[in-house]
Coordinates of C-alpha atoms in Angstrom, one line a residue:
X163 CA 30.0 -112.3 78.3
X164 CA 30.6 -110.8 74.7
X165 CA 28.8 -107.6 74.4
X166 CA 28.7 -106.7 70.3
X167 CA 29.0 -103.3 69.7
X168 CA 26.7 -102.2 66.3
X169 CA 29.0 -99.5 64.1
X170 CA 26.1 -96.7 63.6
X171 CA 29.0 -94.7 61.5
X172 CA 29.9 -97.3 58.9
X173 CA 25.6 -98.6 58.9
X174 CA 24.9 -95.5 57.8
X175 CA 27.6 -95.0 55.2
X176 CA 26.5 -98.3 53.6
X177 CA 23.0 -97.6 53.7
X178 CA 23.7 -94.0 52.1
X179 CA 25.4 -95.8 49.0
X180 CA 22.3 -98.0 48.6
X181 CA 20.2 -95.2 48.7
X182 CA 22.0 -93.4 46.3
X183 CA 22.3 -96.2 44.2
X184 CA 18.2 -96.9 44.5
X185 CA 18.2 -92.9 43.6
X186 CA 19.8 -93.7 40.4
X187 CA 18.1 -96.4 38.8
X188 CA 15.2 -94.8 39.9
X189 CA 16.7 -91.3 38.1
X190 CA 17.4 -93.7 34.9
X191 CA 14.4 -95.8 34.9
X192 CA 12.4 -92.7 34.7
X193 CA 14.6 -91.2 31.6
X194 CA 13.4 -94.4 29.3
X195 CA 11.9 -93.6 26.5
X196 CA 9.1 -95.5 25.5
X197 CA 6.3 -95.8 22.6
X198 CA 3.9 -92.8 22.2
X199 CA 1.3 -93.0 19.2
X200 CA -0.5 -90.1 17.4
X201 CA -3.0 -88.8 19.4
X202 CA -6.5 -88.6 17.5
X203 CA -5.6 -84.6 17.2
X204 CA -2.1 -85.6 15.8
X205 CA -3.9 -87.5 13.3
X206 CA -6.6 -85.5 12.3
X207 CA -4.0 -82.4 11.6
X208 CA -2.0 -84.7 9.6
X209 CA -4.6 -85.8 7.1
X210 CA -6.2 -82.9 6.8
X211 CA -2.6 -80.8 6.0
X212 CA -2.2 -83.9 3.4
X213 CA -4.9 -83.5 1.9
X214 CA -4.5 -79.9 1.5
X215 CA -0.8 -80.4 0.1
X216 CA -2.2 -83.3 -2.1
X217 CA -3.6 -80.5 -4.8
X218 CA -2.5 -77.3 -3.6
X219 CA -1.2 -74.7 -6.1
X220 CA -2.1 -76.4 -8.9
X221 CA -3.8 -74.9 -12.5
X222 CA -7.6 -75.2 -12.6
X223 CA -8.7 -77.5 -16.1
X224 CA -11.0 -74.7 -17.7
X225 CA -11.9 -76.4 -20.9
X226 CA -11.8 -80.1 -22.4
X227 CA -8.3 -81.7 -22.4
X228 CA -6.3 -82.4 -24.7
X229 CA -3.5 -84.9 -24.7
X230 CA -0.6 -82.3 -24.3
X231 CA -2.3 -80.7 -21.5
X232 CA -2.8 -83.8 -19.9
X233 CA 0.3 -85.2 -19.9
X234 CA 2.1 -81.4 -19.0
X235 CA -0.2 -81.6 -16.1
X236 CA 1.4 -85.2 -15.3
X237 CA 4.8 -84.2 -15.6
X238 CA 4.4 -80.8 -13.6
X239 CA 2.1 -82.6 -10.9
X240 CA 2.7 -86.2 -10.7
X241 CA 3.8 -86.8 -7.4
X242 CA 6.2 -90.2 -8.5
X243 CA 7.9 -87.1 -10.8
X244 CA 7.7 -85.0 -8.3
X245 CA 9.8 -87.8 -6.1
X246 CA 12.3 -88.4 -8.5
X247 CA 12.8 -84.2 -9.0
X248 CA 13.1 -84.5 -5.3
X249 CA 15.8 -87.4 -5.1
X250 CA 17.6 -85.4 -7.9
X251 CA 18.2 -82.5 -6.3
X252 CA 19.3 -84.4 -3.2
X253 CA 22.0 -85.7 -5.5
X254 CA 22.7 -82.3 -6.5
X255 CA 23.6 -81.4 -2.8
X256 CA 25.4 -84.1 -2.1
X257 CA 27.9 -83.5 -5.0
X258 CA 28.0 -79.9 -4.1
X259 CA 29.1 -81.5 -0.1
X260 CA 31.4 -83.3 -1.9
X261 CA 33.0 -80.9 -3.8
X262 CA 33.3 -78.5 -0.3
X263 CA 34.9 -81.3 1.2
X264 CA 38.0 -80.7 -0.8
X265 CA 38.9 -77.7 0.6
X266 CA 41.4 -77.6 3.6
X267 CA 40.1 -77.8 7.4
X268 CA 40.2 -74.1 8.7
X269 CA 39.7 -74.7 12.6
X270 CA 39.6 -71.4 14.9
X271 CA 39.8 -72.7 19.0
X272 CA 39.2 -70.4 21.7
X273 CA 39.6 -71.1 25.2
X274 CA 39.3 -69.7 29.2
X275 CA 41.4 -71.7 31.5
X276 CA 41.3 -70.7 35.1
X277 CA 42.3 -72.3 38.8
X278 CA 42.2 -72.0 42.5
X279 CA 45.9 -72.1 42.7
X280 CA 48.4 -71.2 41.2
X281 CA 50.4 -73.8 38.9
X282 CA 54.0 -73.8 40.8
X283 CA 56.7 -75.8 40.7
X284 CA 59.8 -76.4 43.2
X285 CA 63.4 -75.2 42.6
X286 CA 66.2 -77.9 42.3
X287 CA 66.6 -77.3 46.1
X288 CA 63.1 -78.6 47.1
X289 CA 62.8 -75.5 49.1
X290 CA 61.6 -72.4 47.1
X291 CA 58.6 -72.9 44.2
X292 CA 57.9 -70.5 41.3
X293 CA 55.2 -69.6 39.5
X294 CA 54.3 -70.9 35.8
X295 CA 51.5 -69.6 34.6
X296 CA 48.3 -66.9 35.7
X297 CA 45.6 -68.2 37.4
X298 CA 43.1 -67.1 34.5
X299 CA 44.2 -67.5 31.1
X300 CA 42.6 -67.5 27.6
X301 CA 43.8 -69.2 24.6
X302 CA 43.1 -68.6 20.8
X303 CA 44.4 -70.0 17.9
X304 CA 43.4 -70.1 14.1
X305 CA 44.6 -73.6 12.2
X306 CA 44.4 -74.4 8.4
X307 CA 45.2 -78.2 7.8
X308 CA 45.6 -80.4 4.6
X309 CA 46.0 -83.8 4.0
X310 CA 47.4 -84.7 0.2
X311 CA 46.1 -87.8 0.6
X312 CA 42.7 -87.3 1.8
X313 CA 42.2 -84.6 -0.4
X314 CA 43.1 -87.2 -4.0
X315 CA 40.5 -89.4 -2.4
X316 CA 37.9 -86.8 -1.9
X317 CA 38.6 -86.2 -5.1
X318 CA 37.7 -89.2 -6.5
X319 CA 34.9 -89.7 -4.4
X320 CA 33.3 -86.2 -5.8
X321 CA 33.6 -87.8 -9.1
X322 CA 31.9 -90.8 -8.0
X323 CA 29.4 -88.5 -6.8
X324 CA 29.0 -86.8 -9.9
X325 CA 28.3 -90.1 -11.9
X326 CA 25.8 -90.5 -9.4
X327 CA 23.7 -87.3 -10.1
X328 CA 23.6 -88.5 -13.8
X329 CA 22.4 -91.4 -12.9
X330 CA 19.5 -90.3 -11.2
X331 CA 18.7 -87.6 -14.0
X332 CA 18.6 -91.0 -16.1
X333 CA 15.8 -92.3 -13.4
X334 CA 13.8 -89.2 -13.5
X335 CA 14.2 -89.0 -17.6
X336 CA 13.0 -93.1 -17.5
X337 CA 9.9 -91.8 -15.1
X338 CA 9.1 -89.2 -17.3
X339 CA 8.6 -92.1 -20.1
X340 CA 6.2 -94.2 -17.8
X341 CA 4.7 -91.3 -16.5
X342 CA 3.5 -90.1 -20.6
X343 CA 2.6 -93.8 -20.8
X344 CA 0.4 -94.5 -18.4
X345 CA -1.7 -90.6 -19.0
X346 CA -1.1 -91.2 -23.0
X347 CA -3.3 -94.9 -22.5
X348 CA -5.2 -93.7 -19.8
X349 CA -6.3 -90.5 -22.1
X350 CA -7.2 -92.4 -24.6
X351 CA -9.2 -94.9 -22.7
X352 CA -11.2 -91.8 -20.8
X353 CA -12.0 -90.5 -24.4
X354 CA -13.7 -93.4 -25.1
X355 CA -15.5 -94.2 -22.0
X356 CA -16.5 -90.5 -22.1
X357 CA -17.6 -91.1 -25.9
X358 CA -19.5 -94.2 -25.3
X359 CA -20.8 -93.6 -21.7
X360 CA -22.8 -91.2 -23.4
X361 CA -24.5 -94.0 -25.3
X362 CA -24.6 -96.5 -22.9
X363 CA -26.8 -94.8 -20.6
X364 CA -30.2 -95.3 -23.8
X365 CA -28.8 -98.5 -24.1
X366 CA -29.1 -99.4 -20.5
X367 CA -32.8 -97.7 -20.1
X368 CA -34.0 -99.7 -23.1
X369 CA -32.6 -103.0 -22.0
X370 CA -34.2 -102.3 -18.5
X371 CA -37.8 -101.4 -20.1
X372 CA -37.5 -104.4 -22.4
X373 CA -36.5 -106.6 -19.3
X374 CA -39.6 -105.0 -17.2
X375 CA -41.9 -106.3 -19.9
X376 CA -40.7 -109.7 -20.4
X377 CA -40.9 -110.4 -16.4
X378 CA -44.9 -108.9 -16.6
X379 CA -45.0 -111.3 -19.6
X380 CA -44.0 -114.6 -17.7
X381 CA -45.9 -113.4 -14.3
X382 CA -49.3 -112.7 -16.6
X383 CA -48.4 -115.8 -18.7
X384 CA -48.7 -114.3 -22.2
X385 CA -47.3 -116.3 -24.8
X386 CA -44.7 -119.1 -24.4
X387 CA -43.0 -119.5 -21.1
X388 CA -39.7 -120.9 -22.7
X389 CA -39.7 -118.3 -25.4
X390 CA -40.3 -115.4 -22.6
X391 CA -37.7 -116.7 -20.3
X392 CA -35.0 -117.6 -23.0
X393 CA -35.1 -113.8 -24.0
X394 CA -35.3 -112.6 -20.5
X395 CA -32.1 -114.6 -19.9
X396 CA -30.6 -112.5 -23.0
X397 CA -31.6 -109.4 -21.5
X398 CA -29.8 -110.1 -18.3
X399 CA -26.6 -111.2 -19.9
X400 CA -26.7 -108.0 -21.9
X401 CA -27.2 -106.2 -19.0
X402 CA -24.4 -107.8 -17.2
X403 CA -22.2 -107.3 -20.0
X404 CA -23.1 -103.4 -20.1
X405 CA -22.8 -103.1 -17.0
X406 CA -19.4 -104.4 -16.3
X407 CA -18.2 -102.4 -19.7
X408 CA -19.9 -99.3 -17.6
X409 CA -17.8 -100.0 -14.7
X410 CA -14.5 -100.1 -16.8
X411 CA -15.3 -97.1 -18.4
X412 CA -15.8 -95.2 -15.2
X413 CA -12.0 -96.5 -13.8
X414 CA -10.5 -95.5 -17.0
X415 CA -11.4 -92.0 -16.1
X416 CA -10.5 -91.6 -12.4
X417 CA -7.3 -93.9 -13.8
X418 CA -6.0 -90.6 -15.8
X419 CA -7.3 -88.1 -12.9
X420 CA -4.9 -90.0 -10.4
X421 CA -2.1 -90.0 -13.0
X422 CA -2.7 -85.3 -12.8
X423 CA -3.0 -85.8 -9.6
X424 CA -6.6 -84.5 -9.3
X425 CA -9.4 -85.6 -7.3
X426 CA -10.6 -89.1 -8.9
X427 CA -14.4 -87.4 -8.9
X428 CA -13.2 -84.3 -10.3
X429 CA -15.4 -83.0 -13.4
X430 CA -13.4 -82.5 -16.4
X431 CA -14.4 -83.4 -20.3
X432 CA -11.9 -85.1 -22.4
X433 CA -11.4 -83.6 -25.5
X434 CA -10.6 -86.1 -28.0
X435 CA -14.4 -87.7 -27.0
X436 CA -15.0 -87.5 -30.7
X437 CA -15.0 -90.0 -33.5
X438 CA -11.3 -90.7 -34.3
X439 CA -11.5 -90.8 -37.9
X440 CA -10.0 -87.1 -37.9
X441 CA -7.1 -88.3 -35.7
X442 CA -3.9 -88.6 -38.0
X443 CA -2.4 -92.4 -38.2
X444 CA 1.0 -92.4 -36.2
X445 CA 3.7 -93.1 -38.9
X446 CA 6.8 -95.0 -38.4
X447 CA 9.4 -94.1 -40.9
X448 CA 12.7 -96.2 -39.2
X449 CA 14.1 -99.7 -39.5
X450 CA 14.3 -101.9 -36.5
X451 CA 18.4 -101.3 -36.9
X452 CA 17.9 -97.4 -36.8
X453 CA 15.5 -98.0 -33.5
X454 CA 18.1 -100.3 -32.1
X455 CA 21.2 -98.3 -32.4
X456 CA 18.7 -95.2 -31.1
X457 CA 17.8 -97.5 -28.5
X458 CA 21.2 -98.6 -26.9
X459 CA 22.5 -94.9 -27.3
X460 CA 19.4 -93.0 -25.9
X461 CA 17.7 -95.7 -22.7
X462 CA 18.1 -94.3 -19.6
X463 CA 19.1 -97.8 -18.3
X464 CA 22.1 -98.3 -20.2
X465 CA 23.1 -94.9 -19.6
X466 CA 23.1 -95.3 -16.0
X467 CA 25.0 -98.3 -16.5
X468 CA 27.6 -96.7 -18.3
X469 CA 28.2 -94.0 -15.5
X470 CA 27.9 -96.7 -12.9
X471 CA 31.0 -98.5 -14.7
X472 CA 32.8 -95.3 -14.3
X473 CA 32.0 -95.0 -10.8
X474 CA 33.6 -98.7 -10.3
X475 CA 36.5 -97.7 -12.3
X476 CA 37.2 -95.0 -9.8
X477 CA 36.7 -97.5 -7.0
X478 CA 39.6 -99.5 -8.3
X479 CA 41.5 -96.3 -8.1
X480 CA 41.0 -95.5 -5.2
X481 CA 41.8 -98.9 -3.5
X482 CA 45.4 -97.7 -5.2
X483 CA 45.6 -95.1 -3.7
X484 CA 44.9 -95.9 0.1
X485 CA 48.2 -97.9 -0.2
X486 CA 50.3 -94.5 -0.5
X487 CA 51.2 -92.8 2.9
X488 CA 49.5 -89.2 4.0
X489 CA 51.2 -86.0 3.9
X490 CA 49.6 -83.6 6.2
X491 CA 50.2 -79.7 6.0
X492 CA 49.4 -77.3 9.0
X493 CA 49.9 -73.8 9.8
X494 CA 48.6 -71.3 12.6
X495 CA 48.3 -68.4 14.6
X496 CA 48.6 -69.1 18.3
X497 CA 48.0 -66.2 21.5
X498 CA 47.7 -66.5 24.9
X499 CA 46.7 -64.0 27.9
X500 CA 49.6 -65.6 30.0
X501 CA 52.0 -63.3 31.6
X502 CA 54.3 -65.6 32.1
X503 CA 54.8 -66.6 28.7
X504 CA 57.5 -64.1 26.6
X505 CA 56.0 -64.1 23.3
X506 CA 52.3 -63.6 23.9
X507 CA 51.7 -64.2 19.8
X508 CA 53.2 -66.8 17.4
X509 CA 53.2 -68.8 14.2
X510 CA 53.7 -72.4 13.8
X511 CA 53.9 -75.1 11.1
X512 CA 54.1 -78.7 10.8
X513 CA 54.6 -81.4 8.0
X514 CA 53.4 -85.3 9.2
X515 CA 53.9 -88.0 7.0
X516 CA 51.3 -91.4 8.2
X517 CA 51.1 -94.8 6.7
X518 CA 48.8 -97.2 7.2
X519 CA 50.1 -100.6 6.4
X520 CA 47.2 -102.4 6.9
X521 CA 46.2 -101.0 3.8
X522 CA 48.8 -103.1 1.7
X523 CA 47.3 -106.2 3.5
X524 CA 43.7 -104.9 2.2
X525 CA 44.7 -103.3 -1.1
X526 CA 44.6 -107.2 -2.9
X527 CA 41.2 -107.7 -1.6
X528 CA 39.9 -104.1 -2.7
X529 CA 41.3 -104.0 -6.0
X530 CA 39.7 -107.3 -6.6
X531 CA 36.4 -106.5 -5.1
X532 CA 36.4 -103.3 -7.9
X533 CA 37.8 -105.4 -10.5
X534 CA 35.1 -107.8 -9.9
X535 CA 32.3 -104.6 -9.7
X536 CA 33.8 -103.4 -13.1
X537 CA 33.0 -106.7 -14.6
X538 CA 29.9 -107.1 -13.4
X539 CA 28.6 -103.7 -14.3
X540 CA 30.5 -104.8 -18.1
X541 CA 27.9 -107.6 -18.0
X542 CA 25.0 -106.1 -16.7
X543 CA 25.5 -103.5 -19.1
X544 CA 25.5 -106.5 -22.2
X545 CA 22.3 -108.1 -20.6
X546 CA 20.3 -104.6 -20.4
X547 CA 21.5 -103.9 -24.7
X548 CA 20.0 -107.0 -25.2
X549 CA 17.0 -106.5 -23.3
X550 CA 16.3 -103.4 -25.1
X551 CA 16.6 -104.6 -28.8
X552 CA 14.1 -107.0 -27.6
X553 CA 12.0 -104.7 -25.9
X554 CA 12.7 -102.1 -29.3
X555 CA 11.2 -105.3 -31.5
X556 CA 9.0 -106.4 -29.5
X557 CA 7.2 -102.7 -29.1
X558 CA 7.2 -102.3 -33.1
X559 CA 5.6 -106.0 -33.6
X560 CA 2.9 -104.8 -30.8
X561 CA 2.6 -101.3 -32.4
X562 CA 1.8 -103.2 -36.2
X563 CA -0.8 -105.5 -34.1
X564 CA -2.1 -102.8 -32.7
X565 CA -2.6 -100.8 -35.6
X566 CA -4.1 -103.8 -37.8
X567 CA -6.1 -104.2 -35.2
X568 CA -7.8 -100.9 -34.9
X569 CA -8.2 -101.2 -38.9
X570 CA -10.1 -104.5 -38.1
X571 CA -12.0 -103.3 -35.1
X572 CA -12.8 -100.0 -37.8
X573 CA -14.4 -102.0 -40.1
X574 CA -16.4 -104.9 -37.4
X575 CA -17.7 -101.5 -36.2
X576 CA -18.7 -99.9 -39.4
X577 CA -20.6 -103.2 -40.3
X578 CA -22.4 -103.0 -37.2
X579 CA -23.5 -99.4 -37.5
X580 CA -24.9 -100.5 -40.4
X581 CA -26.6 -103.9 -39.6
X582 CA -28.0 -102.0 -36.8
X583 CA -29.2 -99.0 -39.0
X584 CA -31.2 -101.3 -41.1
X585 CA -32.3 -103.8 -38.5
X586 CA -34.0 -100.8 -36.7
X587 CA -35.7 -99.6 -39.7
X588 CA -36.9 -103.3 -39.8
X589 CA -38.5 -102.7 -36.8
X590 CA -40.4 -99.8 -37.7
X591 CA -41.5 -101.6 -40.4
X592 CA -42.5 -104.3 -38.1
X593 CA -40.5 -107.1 -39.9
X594 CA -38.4 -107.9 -37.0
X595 CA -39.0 -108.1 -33.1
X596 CA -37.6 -105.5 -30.4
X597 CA -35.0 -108.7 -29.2
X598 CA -33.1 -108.6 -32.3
X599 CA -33.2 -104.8 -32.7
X600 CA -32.0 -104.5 -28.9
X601 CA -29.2 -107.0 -29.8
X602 CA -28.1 -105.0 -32.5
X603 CA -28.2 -101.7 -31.1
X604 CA -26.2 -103.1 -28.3
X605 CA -23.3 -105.2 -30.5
X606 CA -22.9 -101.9 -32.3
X607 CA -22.4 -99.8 -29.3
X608 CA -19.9 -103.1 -27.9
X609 CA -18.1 -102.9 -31.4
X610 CA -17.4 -98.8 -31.5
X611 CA -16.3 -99.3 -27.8
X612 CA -14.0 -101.8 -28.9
X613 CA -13.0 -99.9 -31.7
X614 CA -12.0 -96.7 -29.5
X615 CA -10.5 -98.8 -27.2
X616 CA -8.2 -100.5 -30.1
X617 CA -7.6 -97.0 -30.8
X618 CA -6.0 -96.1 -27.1
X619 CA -4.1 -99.8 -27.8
X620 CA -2.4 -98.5 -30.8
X621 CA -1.3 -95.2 -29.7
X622 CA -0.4 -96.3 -26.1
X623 CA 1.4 -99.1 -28.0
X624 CA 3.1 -96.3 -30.2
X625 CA 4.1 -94.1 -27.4
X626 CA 5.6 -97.3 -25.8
X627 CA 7.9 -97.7 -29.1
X628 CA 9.0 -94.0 -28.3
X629 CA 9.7 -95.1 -24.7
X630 CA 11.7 -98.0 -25.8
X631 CA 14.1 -96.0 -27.8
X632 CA 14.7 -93.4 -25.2
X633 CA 13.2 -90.2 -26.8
X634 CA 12.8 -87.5 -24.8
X635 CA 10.0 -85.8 -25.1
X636 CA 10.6 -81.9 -24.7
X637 CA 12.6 -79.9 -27.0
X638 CA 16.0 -78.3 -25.7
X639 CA 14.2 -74.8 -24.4
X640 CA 11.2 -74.5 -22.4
X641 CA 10.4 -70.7 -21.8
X642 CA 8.3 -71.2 -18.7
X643 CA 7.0 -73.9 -16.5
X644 CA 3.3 -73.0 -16.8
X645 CA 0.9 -76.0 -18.3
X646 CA 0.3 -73.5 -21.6
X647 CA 3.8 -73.6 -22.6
X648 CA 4.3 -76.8 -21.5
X649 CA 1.1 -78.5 -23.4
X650 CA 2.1 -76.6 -26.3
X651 CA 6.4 -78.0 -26.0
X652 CA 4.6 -81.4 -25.5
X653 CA 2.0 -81.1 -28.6
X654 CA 5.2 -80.2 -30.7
X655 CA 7.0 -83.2 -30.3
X656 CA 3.9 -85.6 -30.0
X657 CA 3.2 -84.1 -33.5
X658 CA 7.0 -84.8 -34.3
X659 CA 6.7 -88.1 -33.0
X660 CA 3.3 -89.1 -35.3
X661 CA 5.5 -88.3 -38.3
X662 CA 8.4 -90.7 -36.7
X663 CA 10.9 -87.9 -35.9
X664 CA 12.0 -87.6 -32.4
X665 CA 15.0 -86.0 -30.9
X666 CA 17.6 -87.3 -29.1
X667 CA 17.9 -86.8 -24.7
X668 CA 19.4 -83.6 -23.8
X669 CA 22.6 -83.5 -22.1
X670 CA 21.9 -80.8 -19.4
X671 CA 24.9 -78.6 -18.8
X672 CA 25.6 -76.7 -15.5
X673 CA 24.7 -73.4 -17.2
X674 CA 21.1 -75.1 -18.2
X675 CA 20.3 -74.9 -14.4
X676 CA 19.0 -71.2 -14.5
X677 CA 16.0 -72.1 -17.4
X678 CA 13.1 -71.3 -16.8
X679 CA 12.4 -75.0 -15.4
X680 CA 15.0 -75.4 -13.5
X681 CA 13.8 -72.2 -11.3
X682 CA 11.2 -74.0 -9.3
X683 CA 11.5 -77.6 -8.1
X684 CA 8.6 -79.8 -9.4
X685 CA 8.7 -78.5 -13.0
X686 CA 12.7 -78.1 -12.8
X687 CA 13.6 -81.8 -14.4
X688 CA 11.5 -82.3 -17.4
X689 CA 13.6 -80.7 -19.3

């Protein structure tokens, strides 16, 4: 008989491991990380601190605005500027990273050391030891290190890096163009929907009364049914036609609050919600060659391009110089607590010299990767001067349209005033009806309208042709950054610009960073 006899000790050693190992995933499964949304708290705070940062610290509108207030209060307070102020000064830092990164490592180590036993060793006769080193020891020791090569491509890189934060002063600068775009049409557009909401309101009343009457007409069957309904139906499309003009007019206003970045039902008046006719007519005094050559010296785009080709060009560089081996300089102060050791302090130097030859296998395939970037950018740069002498022609040929326009638009308007002057004293006189004195009321108010809104065409179409030759629009010193100064640097150059004289973008120097603008962060760029 076989007895089998069960091994308790080694059982319980295996199940031990399995419970340790259970312990473990158990241990891990726990440390997951898994999704946790807002709470409702979370996302009440974070509206509600948005919507308190959305308009927070910014200058009350005490009076009617003007164009140059507008547009300083969409420069300082536009929060796509505001973004590209932002991204700027990111760029800023990073060159300024760059720039420390060329100086040498400086690396200061400090270190306890300590053991149970002591570090011996045996004597040649296997029968004796001897003692090393102490038990507790601390080690300290200050390093300065400096690669030649590292430090040529740092070098380089800063440039790079450099080009980089001109290049996104050339974004902000082609911002600040769309930015006076948009609030220069939008501005215009509010000051007529201010101008003719103001008449559209009579307008509306009388078409509704008139409307009224009609349908107690057709219900009480006075006079023709055909005759009643056919002017009913006019009514209604006038109605419908006011209406939707009404509804336009009301955008164009909350269009140029969102562009101040103010509440869209804020209550401001516009200020140029007057007749037009003492408005001076924008002059342009260039040829389309003058514009041109302004054009592909001043656009932001072509700018950028140009400092991207340098960029490239230091690309191909550096690909040259990854193929040259690495010098590396050292030097140090060493000390150590051991007792063993005779000299407790010392100095020491060291001079390695690396290659990586890989880098002649890659260097063909990197220098014509930049070679290839430097013609592309060569290219790119061609296709963009074209683009803008079109877009330079093509903004003058829409600025003439736009002005003949408005000088058409002027005079349909001026006929209509009148047609609708005497067509209402007509009507007292009892020679026409109330249908064709309603109609001419109303195609006089549709015909100013479209006058004032030929008039925001032509100078948003002018201030466009500006845009499309790259003119900056702030002179070289700006005192201050508060909307005052800034509406009144703004109504300088619009005026400037009226008379066709511009000024060309501002190369800002390191020394221009302590202006007045470039002291607090959303004003600091549109200089």
């Amino acid at each position: 008989m076989v007895y089998r006899v069960l091994n308790f000790p080694g059982t319980f050693h295996k199940w031990r491991k399995v419970t340790v190992a259970l312990a473990t995933v158990a241990l891990l499964s726990a440390c997951a990380v898994t999704p946790e949304p807002l709470t409702t708290a979370e996302n009440n705070a974070r509206v509600a601190n948005d919507l308190e940062r959305l308009f927070e610290k910014q200058e009350k509108i005490t009076g009617p605005l003007t164009l140059e207030e507008a547009i300083a209060r969409a420069l300082k307070y536009n929060l796509d500027h505001r973004l590209k102020l932002m991204e700027e000064a990111v760029a800023m830092g990073q060159l300024d990273v760059a720039n420390v990164n060329l100086l040498p490592n400086v690396v200061a180590n400090s270190g306890w050391t300590q053991r149970n036993r002591a570090d011996s060793t045996y004597n040649e006769d296997k029968t004796s030891t001897s003692i090393s080193s102490d038990k507790k020891i601390r080690d300290s020791d200050l390093t300065v290190s400096w690669n030649v090569l590292d430090f040529a491509i740092g070098y380089m890189r800063a440039h790079q890096q450099a080009d980089m934060a001109l290049i996104v002063k050339e974004r902000r600068r082609q911002v600040i163009h769309n930015v006076i775009n948009d609030t220069r049409n939008a501005y215009w557009r509010a000051a007529a929907a201010e101008r003719a909401l103001v008449q559209f309101e009579p307008a509306l009343e009388r078409v509704r009364s008139a409307l009224s009457r009609s349908e107690t007409q057709v219900r009480e069957r006075v006079g023709a049914p055909l005759d009643a309904l056919t002017y009913q139906e006019d009514l209604l499309l006038t109605l419908r036609e006011l209406e939707a003009r009404r509804r336009q007019l009301v955008e164009a206003r909350t269009e140029l609050a969102v562009l101040m970045n103010i509440h869209p039902d804020s209550d401001f008046t516009v200020a140029a919600a007057v007749e037009t006719d003492s408005d001076p007519m924008p002059v342009l005094s260039h040829t389309s060659e003058e514009l041109e050559l302004a054009a592909l010296k001043n656009r932001s785009e072509l700018r950028s391009e140009a400092y991207q080709l340098r960029i490239n060009q230091q690309e191909a560089k550096i690909a040259i110089v990854q193929m040259v081996p690495g010098l590396n300089f050292s030097a140090g102060i060493n000390h150590t607590t051991d007792s063993y050791k005779v000299n407790s302090d010392w100095y020491e130097g060291s001079l390695n010299l690396s290659w990586n030859l890989m880098q002649l296998f890659k260097a063909p395939a990197n220098m014509r990767l930049a070679d290839s970037q430097i013609e592309l950018s060569e290219v790119r740069r061609l296709a963009l001067s074209m683009a803008v002498i079109s877009q330079v022609n093509i903004a003058q040929l829409r600025f003439a349209h736009a002005k003949r326009d408005y000088e058409l638009t002027d005079r349909i308007a001026s006929v209509q005033d009148q047609i609708s002057q005497t067509v209402n004293a007509s009507q007292s006189a009892n020679t026409v009806g109330e249908a064709q004195a309603i109609r001419a009321d109303v195609r006089a108010l549709l015909s100013n309208l479209q006058r004032d809104m030929a008039y925001a065409d032509m100078q948003a179409s002018y201030g466009r042709l500006f845009a499309s030759i790259g003119a900056d629009p702030f002179p070289n010193d700006i005192p201050d950054n508060s909307i005052d100064t800034l509406a009144q640097m703004v109504g300088g150059v619009l005026k400037r610009w009226n008379h066709g004289d511009y000024d060309a973008p501002v190369t800002i120097a390191k020394s221009d960073d302590d202006s007045a603008l470039a002291k607090e962060p959303m004003p600091a760029a549109v200089k």
